Short mmCIF file of C-alpha atoms and ligand atoms in Angstrom, two decimals:
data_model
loop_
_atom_site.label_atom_id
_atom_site.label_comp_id
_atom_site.label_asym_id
_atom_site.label_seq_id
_atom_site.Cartn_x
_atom_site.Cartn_y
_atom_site.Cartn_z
CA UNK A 1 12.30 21.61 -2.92
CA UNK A 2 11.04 18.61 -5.09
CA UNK A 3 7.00 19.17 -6.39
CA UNK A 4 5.50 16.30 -8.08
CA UNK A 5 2.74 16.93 -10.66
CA UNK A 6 0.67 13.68 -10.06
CA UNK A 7 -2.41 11.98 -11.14
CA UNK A 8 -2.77 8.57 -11.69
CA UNK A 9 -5.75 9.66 -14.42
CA UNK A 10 -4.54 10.84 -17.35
CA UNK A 11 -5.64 13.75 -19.17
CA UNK A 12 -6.64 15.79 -16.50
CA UNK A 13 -3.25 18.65 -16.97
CA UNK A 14 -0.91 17.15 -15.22
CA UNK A 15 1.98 18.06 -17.94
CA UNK A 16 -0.03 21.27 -18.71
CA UNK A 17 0.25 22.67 -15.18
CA UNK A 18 3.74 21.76 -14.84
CA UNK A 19 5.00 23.91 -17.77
CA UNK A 20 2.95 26.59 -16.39
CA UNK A 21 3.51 26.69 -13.50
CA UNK A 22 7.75 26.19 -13.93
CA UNK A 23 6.74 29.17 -16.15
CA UNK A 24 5.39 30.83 -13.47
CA UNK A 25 8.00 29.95 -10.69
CA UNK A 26 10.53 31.20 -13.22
CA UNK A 27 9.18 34.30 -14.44
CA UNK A 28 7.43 35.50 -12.02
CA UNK A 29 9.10 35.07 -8.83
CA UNK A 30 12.75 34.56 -10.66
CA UNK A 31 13.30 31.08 -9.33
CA UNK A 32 16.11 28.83 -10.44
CA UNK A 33 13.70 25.78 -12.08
CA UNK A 34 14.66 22.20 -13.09
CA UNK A 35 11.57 20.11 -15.05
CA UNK A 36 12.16 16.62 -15.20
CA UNK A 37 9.68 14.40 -17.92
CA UNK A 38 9.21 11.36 -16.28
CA UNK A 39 6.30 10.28 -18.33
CA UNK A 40 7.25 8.02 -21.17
CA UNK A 41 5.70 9.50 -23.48
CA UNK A 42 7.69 12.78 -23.20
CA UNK A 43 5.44 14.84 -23.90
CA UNK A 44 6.81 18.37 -21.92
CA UNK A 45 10.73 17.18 -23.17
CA UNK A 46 9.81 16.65 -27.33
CA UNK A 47 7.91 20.26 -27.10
CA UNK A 48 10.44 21.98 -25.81
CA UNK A 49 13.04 19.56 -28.13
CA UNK A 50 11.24 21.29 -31.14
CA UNK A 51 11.15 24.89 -29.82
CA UNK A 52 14.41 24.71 -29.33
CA UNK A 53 15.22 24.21 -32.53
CA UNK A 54 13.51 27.56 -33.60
CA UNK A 55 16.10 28.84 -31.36
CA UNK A 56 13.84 30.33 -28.49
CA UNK A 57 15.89 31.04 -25.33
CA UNK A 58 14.76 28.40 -22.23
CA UNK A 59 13.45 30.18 -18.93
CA UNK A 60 14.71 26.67 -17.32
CA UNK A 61 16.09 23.34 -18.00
CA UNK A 62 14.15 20.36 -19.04
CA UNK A 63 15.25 16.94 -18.86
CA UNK A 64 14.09 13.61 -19.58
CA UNK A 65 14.32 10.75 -17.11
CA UNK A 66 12.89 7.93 -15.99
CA UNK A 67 11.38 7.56 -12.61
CA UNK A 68 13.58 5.00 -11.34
CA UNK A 69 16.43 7.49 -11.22
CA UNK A 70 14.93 9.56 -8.35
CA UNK A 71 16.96 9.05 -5.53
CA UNK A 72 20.11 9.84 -8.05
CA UNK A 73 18.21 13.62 -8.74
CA UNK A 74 17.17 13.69 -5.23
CA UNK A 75 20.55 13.59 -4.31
CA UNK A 76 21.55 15.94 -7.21
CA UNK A 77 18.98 18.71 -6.18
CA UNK A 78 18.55 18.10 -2.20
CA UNK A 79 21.36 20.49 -1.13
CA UNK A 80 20.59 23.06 -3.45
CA UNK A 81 18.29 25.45 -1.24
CA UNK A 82 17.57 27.85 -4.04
CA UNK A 83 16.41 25.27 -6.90
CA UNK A 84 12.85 24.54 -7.40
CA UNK A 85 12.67 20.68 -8.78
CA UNK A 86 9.38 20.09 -10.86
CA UNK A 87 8.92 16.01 -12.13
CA UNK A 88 5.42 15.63 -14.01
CA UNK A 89 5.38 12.00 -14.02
CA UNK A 90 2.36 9.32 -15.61
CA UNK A 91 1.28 8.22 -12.06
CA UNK A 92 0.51 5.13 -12.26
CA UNK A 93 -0.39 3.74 -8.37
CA UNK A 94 0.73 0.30 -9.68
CA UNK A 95 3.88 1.31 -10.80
CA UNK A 96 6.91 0.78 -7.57
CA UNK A 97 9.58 2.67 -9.01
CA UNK A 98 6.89 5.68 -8.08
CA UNK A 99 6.97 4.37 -4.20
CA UNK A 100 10.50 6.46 -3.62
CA UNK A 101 9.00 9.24 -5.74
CA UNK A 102 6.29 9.21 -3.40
CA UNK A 103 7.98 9.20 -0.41
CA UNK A 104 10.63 11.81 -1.50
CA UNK A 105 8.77 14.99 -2.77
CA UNK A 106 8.09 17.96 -0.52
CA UNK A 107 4.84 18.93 -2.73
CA UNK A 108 2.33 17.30 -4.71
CA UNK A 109 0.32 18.96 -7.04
CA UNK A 110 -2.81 16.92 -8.11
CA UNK A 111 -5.11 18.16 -11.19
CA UNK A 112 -8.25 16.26 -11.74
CA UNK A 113 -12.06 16.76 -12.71
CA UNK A 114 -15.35 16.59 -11.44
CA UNK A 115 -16.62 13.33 -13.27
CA UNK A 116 -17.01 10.54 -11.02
CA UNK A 117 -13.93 8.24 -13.21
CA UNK A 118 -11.56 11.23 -12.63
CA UNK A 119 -12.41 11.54 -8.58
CA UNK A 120 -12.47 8.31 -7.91
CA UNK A 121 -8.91 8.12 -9.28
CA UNK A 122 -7.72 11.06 -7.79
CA UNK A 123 -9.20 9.97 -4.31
CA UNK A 124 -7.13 6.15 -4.37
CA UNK A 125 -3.92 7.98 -5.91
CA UNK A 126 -4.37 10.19 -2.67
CA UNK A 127 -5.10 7.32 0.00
CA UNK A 128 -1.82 5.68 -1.54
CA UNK A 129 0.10 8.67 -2.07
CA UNK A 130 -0.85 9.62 2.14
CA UNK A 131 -0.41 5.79 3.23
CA UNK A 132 3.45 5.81 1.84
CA UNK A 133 4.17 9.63 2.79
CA UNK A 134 1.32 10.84 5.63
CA UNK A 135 3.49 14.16 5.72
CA UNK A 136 3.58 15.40 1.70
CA UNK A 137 1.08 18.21 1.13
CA UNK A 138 -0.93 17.39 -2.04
CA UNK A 139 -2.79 20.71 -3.46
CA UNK A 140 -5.89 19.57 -5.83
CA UNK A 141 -6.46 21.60 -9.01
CA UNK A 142 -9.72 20.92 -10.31
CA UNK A 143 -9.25 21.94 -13.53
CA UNK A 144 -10.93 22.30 -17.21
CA UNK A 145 -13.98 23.25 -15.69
CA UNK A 146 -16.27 24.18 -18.09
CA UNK A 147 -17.97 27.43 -17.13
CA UNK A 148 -22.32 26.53 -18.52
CA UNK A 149 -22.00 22.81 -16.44
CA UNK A 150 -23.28 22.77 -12.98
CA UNK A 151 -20.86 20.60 -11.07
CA UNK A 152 -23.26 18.90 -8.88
CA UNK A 153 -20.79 16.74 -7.23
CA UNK A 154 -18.34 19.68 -6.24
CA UNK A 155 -19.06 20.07 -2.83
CA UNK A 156 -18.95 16.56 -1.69
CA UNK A 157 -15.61 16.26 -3.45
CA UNK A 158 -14.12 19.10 -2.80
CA UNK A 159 -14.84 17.95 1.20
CA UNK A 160 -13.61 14.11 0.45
CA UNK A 161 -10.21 15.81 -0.86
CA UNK A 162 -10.15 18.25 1.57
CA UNK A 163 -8.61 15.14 4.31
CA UNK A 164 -5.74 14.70 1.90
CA UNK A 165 -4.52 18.49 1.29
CA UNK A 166 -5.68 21.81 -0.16
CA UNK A 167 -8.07 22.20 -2.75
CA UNK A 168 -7.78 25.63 -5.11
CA UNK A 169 -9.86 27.22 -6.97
CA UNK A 170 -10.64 25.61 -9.75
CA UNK A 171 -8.90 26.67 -13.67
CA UNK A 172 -11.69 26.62 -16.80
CA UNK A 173 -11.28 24.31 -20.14
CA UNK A 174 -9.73 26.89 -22.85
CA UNK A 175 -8.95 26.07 -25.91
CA UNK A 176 -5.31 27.87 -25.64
CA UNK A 177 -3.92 25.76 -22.97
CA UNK A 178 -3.34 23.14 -25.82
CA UNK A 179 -0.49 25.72 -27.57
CA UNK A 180 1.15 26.56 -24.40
CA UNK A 181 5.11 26.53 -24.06
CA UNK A 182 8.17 26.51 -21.89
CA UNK A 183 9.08 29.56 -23.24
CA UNK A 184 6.30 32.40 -22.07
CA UNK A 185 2.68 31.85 -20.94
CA UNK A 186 0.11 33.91 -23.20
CA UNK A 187 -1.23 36.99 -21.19
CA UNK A 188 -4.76 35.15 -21.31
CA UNK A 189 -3.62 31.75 -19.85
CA UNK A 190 -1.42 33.78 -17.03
CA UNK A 191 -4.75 35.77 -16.06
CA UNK A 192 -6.40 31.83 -15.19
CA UNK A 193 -3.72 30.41 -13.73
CA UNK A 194 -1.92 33.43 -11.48
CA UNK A 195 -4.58 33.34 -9.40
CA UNK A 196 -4.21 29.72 -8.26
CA UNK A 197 -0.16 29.70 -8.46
CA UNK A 198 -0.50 32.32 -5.86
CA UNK A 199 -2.35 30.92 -3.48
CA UNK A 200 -0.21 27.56 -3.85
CA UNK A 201 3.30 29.42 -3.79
CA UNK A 202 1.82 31.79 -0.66
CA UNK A 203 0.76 28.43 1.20
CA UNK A 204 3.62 26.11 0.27
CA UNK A 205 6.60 27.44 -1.57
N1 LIG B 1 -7.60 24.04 -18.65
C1 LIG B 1 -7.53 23.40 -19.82
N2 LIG B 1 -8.32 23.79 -20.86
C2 LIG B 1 -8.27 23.14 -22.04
N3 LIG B 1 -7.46 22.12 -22.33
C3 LIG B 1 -6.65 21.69 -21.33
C4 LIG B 1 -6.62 22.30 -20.04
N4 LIG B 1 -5.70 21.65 -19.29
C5 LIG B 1 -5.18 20.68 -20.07
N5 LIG B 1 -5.74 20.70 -21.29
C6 LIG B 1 -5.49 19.80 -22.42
O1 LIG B 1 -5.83 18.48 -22.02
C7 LIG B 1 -4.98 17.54 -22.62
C8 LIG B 1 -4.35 16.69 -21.53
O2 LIG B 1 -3.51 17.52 -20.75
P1 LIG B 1 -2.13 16.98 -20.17
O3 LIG B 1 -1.49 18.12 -19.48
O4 LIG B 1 -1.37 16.30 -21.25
O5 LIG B 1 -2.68 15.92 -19.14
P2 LIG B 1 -1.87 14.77 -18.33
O6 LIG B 1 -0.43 15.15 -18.32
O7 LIG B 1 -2.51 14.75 -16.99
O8 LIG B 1 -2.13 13.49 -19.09
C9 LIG B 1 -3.97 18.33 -23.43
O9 LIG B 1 -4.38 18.32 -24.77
C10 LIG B 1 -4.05 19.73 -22.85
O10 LIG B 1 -3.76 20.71 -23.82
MG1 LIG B 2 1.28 14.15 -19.00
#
């Protein structure tokens, strides 16, 4: 199975959810886990380069790779059953080498937020996303919600992405998500995020 973390806005946790959730695949329902950084700027693969070198021991492989070597990983991965494949890619709409990405993955996981730049670019990464691949289940994350802002808009959207795929519920902006690691999640993170990685593994994995 081949899950795409996917966004074509940036910031919104794309690379953040994908460590924790391969955390979560990995620790917590013992699955065998591949992460492939197909962002350029590498951000999962040079963090877990530099824990390395303190000599923690890896709960899964991480590799780099750029997105136009797809089909040569979906070839690698497709016959093993038992693997879990996780790419966390930039997401870019404009960008073709994503078209066989697209088209290829069994799952895509979308974070975004409730301002009207980040919806708007999660609802035209969908409508491309569905128009290449009208089968792929995309599950939304709204996510960094900050817990004293009424999110006026979250009904409406919440509808709007409902014709693409799933919407969870949503994870809240905490200051510890920016130390998190490929190594463990922090007892405090896994108490947000469980929650929602349940529902998406009980649905879709
Ligand atoms: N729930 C959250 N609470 C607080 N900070 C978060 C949360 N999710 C992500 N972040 C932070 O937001 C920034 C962008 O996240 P990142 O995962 O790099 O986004 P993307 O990969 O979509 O560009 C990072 O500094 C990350 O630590
Ligand atoms: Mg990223």
């Amino acid at each position: 199975m081949i899950i795409l973390f996917g966004n074509q806005k940036g910031g919104v946790g794309k690379s953040t959810l994908a460590v924790l959730f391969a955390n979560y695949l990995s620790f917590v329902h013992n699955k065998d886990v591949i992460v492939f950084d197909m962002d350029n700027q590498r951000s999962i693969y040079n963090k877990v380069q530099a824990a390395k070198v303190l000599e923690n021991v890896q709960l899964y492989e991480v590799e780099a790779a750029n997105v136009d070597q797809f089909n040569t990983i979906h070839a690698i991965v497709s016959d093993k059953e038992n693997l879990i494949t996780i790419l966390d890619v930039a997401g870019s709409i404009e960008n073709d080498n994503l078209i066989p990405v697209f088209k290829g993955v069994d799952l895509i996981i979308c974070p975004f937020a409730y301002d009207e730049y980040s919806v708007g670019s999660t609802i035209d990464f969908s409508e491309v996303v569905k128009t290449l691949n009208n089968k792929v289940n995309i599950v939304f994350i709204p996510n960094r919600i900050k817990t004293n802002v009424k999110y006026e808009t979250l009904e409406s959207v919440n509808k709007v992405l409902s014709n693409f795929g799933a919407v969870t519920n949503p994870i809240s902006e905490r200051i510890d998500f920016q130390r998190i690691n490929s190594f463990e999640t922090p007892h405090t993170i896994r108490q947000v995020v469980t929650p929602v990685f349940d529902s998406i593994f009980n649905q879709f994995i």
